Short mmCIF file of C-alpha atoms and ligand atoms in Angstrom, two decimals:
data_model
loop_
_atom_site.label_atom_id
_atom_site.label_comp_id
_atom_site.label_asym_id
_atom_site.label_seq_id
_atom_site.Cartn_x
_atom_site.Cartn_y
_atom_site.Cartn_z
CA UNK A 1 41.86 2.53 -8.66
CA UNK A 2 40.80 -1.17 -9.54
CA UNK A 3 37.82 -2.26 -7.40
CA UNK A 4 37.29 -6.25 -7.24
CA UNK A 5 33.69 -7.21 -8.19
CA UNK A 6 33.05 -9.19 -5.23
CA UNK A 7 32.59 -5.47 -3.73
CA UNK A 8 29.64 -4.81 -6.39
CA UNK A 9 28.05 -7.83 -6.04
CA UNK A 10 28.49 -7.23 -1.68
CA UNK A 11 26.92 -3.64 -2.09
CA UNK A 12 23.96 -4.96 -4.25
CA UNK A 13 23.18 -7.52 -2.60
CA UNK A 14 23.84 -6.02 1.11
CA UNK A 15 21.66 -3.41 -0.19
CA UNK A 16 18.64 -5.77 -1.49
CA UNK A 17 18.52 -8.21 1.35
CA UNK A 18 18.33 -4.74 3.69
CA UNK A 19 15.46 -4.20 2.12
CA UNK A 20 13.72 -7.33 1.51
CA UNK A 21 14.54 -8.82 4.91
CA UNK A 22 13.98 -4.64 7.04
CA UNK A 23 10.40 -4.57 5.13
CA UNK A 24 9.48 -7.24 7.67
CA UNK A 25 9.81 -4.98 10.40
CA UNK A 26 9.52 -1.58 9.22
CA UNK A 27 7.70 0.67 11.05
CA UNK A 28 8.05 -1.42 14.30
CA UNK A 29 8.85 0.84 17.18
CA UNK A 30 10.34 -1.73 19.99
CA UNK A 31 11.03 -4.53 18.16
CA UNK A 32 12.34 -7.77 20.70
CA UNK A 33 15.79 -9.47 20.16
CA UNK A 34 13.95 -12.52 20.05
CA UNK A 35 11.44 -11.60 17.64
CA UNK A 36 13.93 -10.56 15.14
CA UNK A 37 16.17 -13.22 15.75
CA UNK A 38 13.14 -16.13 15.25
CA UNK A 39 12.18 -14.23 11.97
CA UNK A 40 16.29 -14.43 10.83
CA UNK A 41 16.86 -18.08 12.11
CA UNK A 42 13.73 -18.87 10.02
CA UNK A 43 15.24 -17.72 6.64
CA UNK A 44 17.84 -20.16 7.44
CA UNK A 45 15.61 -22.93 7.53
CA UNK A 46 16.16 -23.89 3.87
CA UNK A 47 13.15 -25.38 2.22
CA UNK A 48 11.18 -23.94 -0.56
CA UNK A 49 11.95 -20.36 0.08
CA UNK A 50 9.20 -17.53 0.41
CA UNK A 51 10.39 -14.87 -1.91
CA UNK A 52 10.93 -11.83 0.15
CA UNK A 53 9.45 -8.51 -2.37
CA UNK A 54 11.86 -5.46 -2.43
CA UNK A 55 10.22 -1.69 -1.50
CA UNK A 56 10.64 1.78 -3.22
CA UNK A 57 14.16 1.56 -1.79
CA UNK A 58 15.17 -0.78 -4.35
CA UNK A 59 12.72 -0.10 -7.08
CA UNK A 60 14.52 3.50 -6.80
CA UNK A 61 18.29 1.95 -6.88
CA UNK A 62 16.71 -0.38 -9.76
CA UNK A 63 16.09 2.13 -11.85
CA UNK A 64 19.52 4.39 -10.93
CA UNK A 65 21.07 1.46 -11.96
CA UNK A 66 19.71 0.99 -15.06
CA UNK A 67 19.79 4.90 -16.26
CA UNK A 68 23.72 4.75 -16.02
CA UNK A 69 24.22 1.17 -17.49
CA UNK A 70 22.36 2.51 -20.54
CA UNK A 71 22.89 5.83 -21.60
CA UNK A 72 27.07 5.15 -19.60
CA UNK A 73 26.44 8.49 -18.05
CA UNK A 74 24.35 10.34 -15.84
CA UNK A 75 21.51 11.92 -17.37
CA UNK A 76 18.90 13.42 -14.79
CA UNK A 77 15.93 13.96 -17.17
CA UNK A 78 16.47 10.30 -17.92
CA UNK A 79 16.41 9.33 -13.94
CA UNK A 80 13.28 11.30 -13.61
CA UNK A 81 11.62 9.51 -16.44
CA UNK A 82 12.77 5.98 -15.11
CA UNK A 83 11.43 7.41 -11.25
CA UNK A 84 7.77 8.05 -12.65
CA UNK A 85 7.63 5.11 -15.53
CA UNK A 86 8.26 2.71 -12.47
CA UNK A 87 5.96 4.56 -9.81
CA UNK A 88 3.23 4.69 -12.07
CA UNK A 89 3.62 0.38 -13.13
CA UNK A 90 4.27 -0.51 -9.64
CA UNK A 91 2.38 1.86 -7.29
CA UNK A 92 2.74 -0.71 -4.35
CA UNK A 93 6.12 -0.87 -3.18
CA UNK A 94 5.40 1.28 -0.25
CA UNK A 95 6.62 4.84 -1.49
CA UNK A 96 7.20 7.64 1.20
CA UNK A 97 3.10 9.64 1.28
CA UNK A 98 4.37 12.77 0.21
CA UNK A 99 7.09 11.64 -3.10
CA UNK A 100 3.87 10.48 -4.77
CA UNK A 101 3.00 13.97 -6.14
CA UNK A 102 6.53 14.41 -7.30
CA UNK A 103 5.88 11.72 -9.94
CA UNK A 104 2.51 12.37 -10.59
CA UNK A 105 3.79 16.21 -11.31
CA UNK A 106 6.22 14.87 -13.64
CA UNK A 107 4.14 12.10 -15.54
CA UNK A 108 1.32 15.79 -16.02
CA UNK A 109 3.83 16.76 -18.55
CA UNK A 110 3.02 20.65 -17.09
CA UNK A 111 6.53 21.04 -15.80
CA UNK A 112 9.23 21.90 -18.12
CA UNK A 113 12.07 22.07 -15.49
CA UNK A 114 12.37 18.73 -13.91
CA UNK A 115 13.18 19.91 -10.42
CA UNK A 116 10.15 21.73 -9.80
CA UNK A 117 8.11 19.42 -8.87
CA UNK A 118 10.47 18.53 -5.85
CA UNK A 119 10.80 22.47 -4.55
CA UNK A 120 6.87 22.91 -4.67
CA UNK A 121 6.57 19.60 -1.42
CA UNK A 122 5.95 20.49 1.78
CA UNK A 123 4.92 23.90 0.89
CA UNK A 124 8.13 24.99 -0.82
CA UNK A 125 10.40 23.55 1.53
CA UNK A 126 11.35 20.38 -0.20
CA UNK A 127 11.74 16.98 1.14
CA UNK A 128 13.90 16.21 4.04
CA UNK A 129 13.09 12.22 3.68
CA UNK A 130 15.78 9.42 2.83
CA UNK A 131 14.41 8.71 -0.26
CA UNK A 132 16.99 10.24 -2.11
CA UNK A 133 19.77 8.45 0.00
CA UNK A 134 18.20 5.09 0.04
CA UNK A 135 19.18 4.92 -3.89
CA UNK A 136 22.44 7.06 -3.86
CA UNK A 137 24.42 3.75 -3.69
CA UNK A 138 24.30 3.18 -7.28
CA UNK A 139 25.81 6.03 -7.96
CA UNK A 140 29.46 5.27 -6.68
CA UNK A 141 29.27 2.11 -8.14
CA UNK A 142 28.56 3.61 -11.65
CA UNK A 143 31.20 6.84 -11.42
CA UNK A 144 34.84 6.55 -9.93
CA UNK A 145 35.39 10.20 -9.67
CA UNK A 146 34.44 11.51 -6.17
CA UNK A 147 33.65 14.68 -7.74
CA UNK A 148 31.04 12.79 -9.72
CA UNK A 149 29.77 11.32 -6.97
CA UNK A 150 29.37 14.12 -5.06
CA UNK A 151 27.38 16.54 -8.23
CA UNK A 152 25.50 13.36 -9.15
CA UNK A 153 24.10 12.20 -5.66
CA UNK A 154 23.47 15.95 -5.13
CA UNK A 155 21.77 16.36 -8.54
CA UNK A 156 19.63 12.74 -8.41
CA UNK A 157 18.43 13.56 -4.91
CA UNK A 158 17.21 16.65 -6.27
CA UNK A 159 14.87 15.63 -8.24
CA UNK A 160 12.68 14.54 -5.39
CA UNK A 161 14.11 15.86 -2.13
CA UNK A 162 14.56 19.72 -2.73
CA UNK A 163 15.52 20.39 1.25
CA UNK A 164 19.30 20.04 1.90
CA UNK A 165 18.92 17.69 4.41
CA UNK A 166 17.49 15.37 2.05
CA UNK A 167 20.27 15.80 -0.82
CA UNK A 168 23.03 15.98 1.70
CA UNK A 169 21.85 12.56 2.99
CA UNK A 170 22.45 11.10 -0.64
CA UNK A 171 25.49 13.07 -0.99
CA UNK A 172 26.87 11.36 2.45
CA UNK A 173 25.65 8.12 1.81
CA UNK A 174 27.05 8.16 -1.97
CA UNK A 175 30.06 8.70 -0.04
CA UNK A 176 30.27 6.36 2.30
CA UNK A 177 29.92 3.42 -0.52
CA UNK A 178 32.42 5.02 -2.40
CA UNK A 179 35.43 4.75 0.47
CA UNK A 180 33.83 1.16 1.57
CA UNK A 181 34.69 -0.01 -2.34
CA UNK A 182 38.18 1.16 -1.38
CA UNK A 183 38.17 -0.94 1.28
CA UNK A 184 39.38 2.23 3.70
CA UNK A 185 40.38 1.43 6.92
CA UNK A 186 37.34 2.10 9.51
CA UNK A 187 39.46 5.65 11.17
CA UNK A 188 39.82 7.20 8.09
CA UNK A 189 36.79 6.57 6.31
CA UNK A 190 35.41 8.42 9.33
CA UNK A 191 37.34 11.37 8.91
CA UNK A 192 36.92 11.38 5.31
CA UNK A 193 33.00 11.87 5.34
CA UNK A 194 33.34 14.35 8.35
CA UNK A 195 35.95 16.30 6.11
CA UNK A 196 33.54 15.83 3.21
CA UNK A 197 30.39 16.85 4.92
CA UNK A 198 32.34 20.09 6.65
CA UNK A 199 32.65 21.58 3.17
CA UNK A 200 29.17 19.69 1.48
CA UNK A 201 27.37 21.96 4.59
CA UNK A 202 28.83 25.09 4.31
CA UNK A 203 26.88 26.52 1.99
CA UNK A 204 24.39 29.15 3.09
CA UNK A 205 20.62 26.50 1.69
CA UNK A 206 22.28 23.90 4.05
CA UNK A 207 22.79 26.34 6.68
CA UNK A 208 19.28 28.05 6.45
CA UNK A 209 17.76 24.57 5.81
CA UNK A 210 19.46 23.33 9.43
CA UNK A 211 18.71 26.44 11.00
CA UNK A 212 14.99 26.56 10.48
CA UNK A 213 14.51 23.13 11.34
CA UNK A 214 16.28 23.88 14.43
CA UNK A 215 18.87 21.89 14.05
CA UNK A 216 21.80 24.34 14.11
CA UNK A 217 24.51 24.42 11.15
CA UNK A 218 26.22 21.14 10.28
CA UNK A 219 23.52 18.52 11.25
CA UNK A 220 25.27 15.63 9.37
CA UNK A 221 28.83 17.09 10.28
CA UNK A 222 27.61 16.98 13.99
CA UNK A 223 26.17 13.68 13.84
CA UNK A 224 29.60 11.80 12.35
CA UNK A 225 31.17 13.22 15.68
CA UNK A 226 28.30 11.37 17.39
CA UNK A 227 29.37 8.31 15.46
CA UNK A 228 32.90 8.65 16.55
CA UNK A 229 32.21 9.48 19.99
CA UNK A 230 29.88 5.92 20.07
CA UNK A 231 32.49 3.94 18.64
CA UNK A 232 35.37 5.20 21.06
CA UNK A 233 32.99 4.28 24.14
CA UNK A 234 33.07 0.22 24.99
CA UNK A 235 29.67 0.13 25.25
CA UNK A 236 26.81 2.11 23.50
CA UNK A 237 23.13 1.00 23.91
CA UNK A 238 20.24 1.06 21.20
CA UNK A 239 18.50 3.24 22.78
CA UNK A 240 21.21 5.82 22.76
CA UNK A 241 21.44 4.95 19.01
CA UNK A 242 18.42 5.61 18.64
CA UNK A 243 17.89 8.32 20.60
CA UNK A 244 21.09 10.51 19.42
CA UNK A 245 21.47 9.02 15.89
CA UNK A 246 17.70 8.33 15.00
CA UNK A 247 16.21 5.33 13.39
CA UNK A 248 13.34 7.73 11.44
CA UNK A 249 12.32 8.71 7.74
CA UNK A 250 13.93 11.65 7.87
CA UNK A 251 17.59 11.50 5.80
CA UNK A 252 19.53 12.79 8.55
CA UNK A 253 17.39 10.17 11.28
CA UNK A 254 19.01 7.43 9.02
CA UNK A 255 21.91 7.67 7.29
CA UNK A 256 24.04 8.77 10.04
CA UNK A 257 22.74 5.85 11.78
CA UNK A 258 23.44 3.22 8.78
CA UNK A 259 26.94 4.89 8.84
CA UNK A 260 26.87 3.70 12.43
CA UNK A 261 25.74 0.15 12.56
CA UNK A 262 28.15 -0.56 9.79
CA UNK A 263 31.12 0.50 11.42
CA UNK A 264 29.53 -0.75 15.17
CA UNK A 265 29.18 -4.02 13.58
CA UNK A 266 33.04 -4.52 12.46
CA UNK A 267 32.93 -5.86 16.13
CA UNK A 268 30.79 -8.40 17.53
CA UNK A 269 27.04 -7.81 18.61
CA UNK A 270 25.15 -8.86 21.58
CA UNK A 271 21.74 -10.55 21.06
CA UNK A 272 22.61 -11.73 17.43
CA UNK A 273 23.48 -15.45 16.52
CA UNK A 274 27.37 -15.59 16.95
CA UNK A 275 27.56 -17.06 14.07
CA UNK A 276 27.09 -14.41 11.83
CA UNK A 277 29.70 -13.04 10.00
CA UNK A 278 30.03 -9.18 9.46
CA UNK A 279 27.19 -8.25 6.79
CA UNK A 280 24.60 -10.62 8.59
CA UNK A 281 25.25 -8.80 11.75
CA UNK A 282 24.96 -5.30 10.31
CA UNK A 283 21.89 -6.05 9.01
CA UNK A 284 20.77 -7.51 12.15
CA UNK A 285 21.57 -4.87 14.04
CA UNK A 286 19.50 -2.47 11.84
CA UNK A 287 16.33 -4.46 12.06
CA UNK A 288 17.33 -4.42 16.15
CA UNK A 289 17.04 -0.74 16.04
CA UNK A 290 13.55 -0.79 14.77
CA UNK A 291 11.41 2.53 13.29
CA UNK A 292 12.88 2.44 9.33
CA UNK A 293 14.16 -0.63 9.24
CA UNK A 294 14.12 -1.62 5.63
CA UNK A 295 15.69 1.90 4.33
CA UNK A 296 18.61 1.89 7.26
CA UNK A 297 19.51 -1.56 6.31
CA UNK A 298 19.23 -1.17 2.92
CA UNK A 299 22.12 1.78 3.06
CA UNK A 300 24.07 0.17 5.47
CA UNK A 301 23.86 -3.07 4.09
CA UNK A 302 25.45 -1.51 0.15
CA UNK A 303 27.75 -0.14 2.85
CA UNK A 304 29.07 -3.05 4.58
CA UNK A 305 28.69 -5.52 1.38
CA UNK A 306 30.92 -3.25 -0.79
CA UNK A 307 33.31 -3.10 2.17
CA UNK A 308 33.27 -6.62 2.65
CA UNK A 309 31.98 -8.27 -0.47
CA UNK A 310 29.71 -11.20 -1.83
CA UNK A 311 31.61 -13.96 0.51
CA UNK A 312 29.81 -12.66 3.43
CA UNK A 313 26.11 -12.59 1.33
CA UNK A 314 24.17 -15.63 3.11
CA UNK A 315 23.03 -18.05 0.21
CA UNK A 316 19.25 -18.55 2.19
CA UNK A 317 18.86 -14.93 3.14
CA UNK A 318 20.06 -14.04 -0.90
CA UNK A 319 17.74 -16.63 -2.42
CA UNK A 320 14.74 -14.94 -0.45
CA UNK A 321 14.91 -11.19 -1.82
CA UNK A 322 13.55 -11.17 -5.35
CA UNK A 323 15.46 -10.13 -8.27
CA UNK A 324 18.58 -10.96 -6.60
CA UNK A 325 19.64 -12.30 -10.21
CA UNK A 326 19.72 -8.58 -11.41
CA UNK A 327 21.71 -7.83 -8.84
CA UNK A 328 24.29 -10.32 -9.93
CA UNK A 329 23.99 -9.22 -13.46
CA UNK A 330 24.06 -5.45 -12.75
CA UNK A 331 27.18 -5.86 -10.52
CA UNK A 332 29.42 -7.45 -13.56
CA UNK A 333 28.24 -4.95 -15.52
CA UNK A 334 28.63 -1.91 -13.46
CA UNK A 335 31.70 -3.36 -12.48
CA UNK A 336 32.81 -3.65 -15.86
CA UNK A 337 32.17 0.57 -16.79
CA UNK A 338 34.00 1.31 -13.57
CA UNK A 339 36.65 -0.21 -14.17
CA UNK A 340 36.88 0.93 -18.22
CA UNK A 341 36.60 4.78 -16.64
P1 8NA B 1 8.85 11.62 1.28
O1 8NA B 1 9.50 12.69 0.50
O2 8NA B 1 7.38 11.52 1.25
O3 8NA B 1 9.35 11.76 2.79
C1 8NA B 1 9.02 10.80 3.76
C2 8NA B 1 8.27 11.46 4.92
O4 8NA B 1 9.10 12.36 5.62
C3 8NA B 1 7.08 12.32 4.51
O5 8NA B 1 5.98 11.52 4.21
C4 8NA B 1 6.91 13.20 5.73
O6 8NA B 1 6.24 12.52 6.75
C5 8NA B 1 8.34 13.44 6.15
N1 8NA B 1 8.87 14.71 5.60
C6 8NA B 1 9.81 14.87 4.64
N2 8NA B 1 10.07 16.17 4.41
C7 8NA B 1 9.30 16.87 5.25
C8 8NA B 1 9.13 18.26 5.49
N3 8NA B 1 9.83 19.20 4.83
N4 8NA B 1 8.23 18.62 6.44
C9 8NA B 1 7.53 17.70 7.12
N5 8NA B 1 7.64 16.36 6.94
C10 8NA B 1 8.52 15.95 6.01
O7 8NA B 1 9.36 10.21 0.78
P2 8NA B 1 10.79 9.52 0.79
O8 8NA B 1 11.03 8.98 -0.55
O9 8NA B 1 11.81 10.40 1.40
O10 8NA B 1 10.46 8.35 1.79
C11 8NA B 1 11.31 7.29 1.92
C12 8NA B 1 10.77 6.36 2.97
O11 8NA B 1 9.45 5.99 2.59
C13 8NA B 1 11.53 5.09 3.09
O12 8NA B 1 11.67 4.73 4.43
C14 8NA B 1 10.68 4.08 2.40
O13 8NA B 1 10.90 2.77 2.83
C15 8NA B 1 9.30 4.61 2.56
N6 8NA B 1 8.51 4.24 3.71
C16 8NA B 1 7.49 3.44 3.54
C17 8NA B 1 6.70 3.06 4.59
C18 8NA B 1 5.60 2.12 4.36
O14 8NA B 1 5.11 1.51 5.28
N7 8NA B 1 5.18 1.96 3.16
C19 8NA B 1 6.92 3.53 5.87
C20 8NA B 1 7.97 4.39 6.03
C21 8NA B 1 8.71 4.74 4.94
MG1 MG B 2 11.05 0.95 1.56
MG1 MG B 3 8.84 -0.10 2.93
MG1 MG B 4 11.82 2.54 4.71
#
C-alpha cells in the first residue's frame, strides 16, 4: 500500500502543533470561544514568532520516532532507554505525576524486566493515563503491518501504562493513524476500530481491568458507538462531548474523544474562524473542549494531518511549535522505511 508523504509530514506536524498550540490551555476547565479564538487569531499575526515549546507528548513521540528510524525495528528495551535518557535531560516538559517513578525505576538499574516498573504504579494496578496513546502515532507511521501495529502499540504502552485501559488507548489510537494514512472513507474507518477494539477487549485483563473500574466490559468498544451515535445526530454540543466522551487524562477520557473531533470536524464548526480549513478546525475544536487539551489535540491532530496531509498545516501556526524541522526530516525518512517494507 503506497502512502504519499504529504500524509507523514500532516500526522507530524498535526500532532506537534496539538501540542505546542493545546499546552496553552491545558488544564483549563471552561475555556471561552473567544478566548481561544483571540489566542489562535494571534498566531496568525505574523511577526517575529514566539516559539511555542512541545510537552511530554511530543518528547515521548520524539523519541518513538527515533528508536525505529535507528535500529529499523522495534526494539522495546531500546524505547525504554530513549523514555528515561530524555526524562532524566529534560525533566520539564510537564510529565503525567505518577510516570515519573517509572523512569526513575528504570534509570536504578534494579529492574531486570523492563515492564516492571509500569505493573508496580498505582499499587499494582498500572496506569490508566494517555501517556502511552499520546505517542502511539509513530508507530503506524514506522510499521505497515496492522498486526505490527497492533503488538507494538500494545507492547510500547506497556512499558509505562500496565492497566489495559491505558495500552488499549495506544492500541486504538495506533489504529486510527494507521486507516487515516489510507485515507479511509470516514464510515468505515469507524467500523474498522469498533471491529478492532471488539476483539483488542475481549480478553479476560481488559475485561477485569473495565470491570473494577466500573466501567463494564468494552469501555473503548462502547465509546466508538458513542462516536457514531454523535455523528449521526445534526447537532451535538460540547458539553455532551465532554460529558459522554471525556476531555480527561485518563486514555479512555481522550482518545475516544480525539477520534471524535477528527471525524466531527470533516464538517464545519461553529465558533471557529470560517476560514479554517479541516486540520485548523480539529485542532480548534480540541482546545474548545478544554480539560487535556494539549494531549487530545496532539492525537487528533496526527489523526486528521495524516488523513489530510501537510497542505492543510498553517505556515504561522507550524513556524511557532519548536522542532517542527524534525518533524519535516523524520517524515521523509519514516516515509522512506514504510514505503521500502
Ligand atoms: P500517568 O501515568 O502519571 O497518568 C496520568 C494521571 O492519571 C495520574 O497522575 C493519575 O492522576 C491518573 N491515573 C492513571 N492511572 C491511575 C490509576 N490506576 N488510579 C488512579 N489514578 C490514575 O502519566 P501519563 O503519561 O499517562 O500522563 C499523560 C498526561 O500527563 C498528558 O496529558 C500530559 O500532557 C501530561 N499532563 C501534564 C499536565 C501538566 O500540567 N504538566 C497536566 C495534565 C497532564
Ligand atoms: Mg503534555
Ligand atoms: Mg502538558
Ligand atoms: Mg496533556
Amino acid at each position: 500500500m503506497s502512502v504519499p508523504l504529504n500524509r507523514f509530514r500532516g500526522a507530524l506536524l498535526g500532532a506537534l502543533m496539538g501540542d505546542c498550540i493545546g499546552a496553552l490551555f491545558e488544564g483549563e476547565s471552561s475555556l471561552s470561544s473567544t478566548s481561544v479564538r483571540a489566542v489562535l487569531e494571534n498566531l496568525d499575526k505574523g511577526g517575529k514568532p514566539k516559539v511555542l515549546t512541545y510537552t511530554d507528548d511530543t518528547a515521548m513521540t520524539r523519541s518513538m520516532v527515533q528508536s525505529f528510524l535507528e535500529n529499523k525495528e522495534f526494539d522495546a528495551k531500546d524505547l525504554a532507554d530513549r523514555f528515561t535518557k530524555e526524562y532524566f535531560s529534560d525533566p520539564g516538559r510537564g510529565y503525567g505525576a505518577g510516570v515519573t517513578q517509572v523512569f526513575e525505576k528504570l534509570y536504578s538499574g534494579e529492574y531486570s524486566d523492563i515492564f516492571t516498573p509500569a505493573k508496580e504504579q498505582f499499587n499494582g494496578k498500572g496506569s490508566y493515563g494517555n501517556g502511552a496513546a499520546m505517542r502511539a502515532m509513530a508507530i503506524p507511521l514506522a510499521f505497515p503491518n496492522i498486526a505490527d501495529v497492533i503488538e507494538y502499540a500494545k507492547t510500547s504502552g506497556k512499558l509505562t501504562h500496565a492497566s489495559s485501559l491505558g495500552y488499549n488507548g495506544a492500541v486504538l489510537q495506533a489504529l486510527a493513524v494507521h486507516y487515516a494514512l489510507q485515507g479511509e472513507s470516514r464510515d468505515s474507518f469507524l467500523s474498522k476500530l469498533l471491529d478492532h477494539m471488539d476483539e483488542i477487549e475481549a480478553d479476560e485483563k481488559s475485561k477485569s481491568d473495565a470491570v473494577e473500574l466500573e466501567l463494564g466490559e468494552f469501555p473503548y468498544r462502547k465509546r466508538l458507538e458513542k462516536i457514531k451515535e454523535f455523528l449521526d445526530k445534526r447537532c451535538v454540543s460540547r458539553e455532551d462531548v465532554v460529558d459522554q466522551l471525556g476531555n480527561g487524562v485518563a486514555a479512555l477520557e481522550s482518545v475516544p474523544t480525539a477520534i471524535y473531533s477528527f471525524l466531527r470536524c470533516m464538517d464545519p464548526v461553529e465558533d471557529l474562524p470560517k476560514e479554517f480549513n479541516i486540520l485548523q478546525r480539529t485542532l480548534g475544536y480540541c482546545f474548545l473542549l478544554g480539560g487535556d487539551t494539549d494531549t487530545i489535540a496532539t492525537m487528533a491532530g496526527a489523526i486528521a494531518g495524516a488523513y489530510h496531509g501537510d497542505v492543510q498545516v498553517p505556515n504561522e501556526w507550524k513556524l511557532r511549535s519548536e522542532s517542527y524541522e524534525d518533524a519535516e526530516k523524520w517524515a521523509e525518512e519514516l516515509h522512506q522505511m514504510y514505503t521500502s517494507r
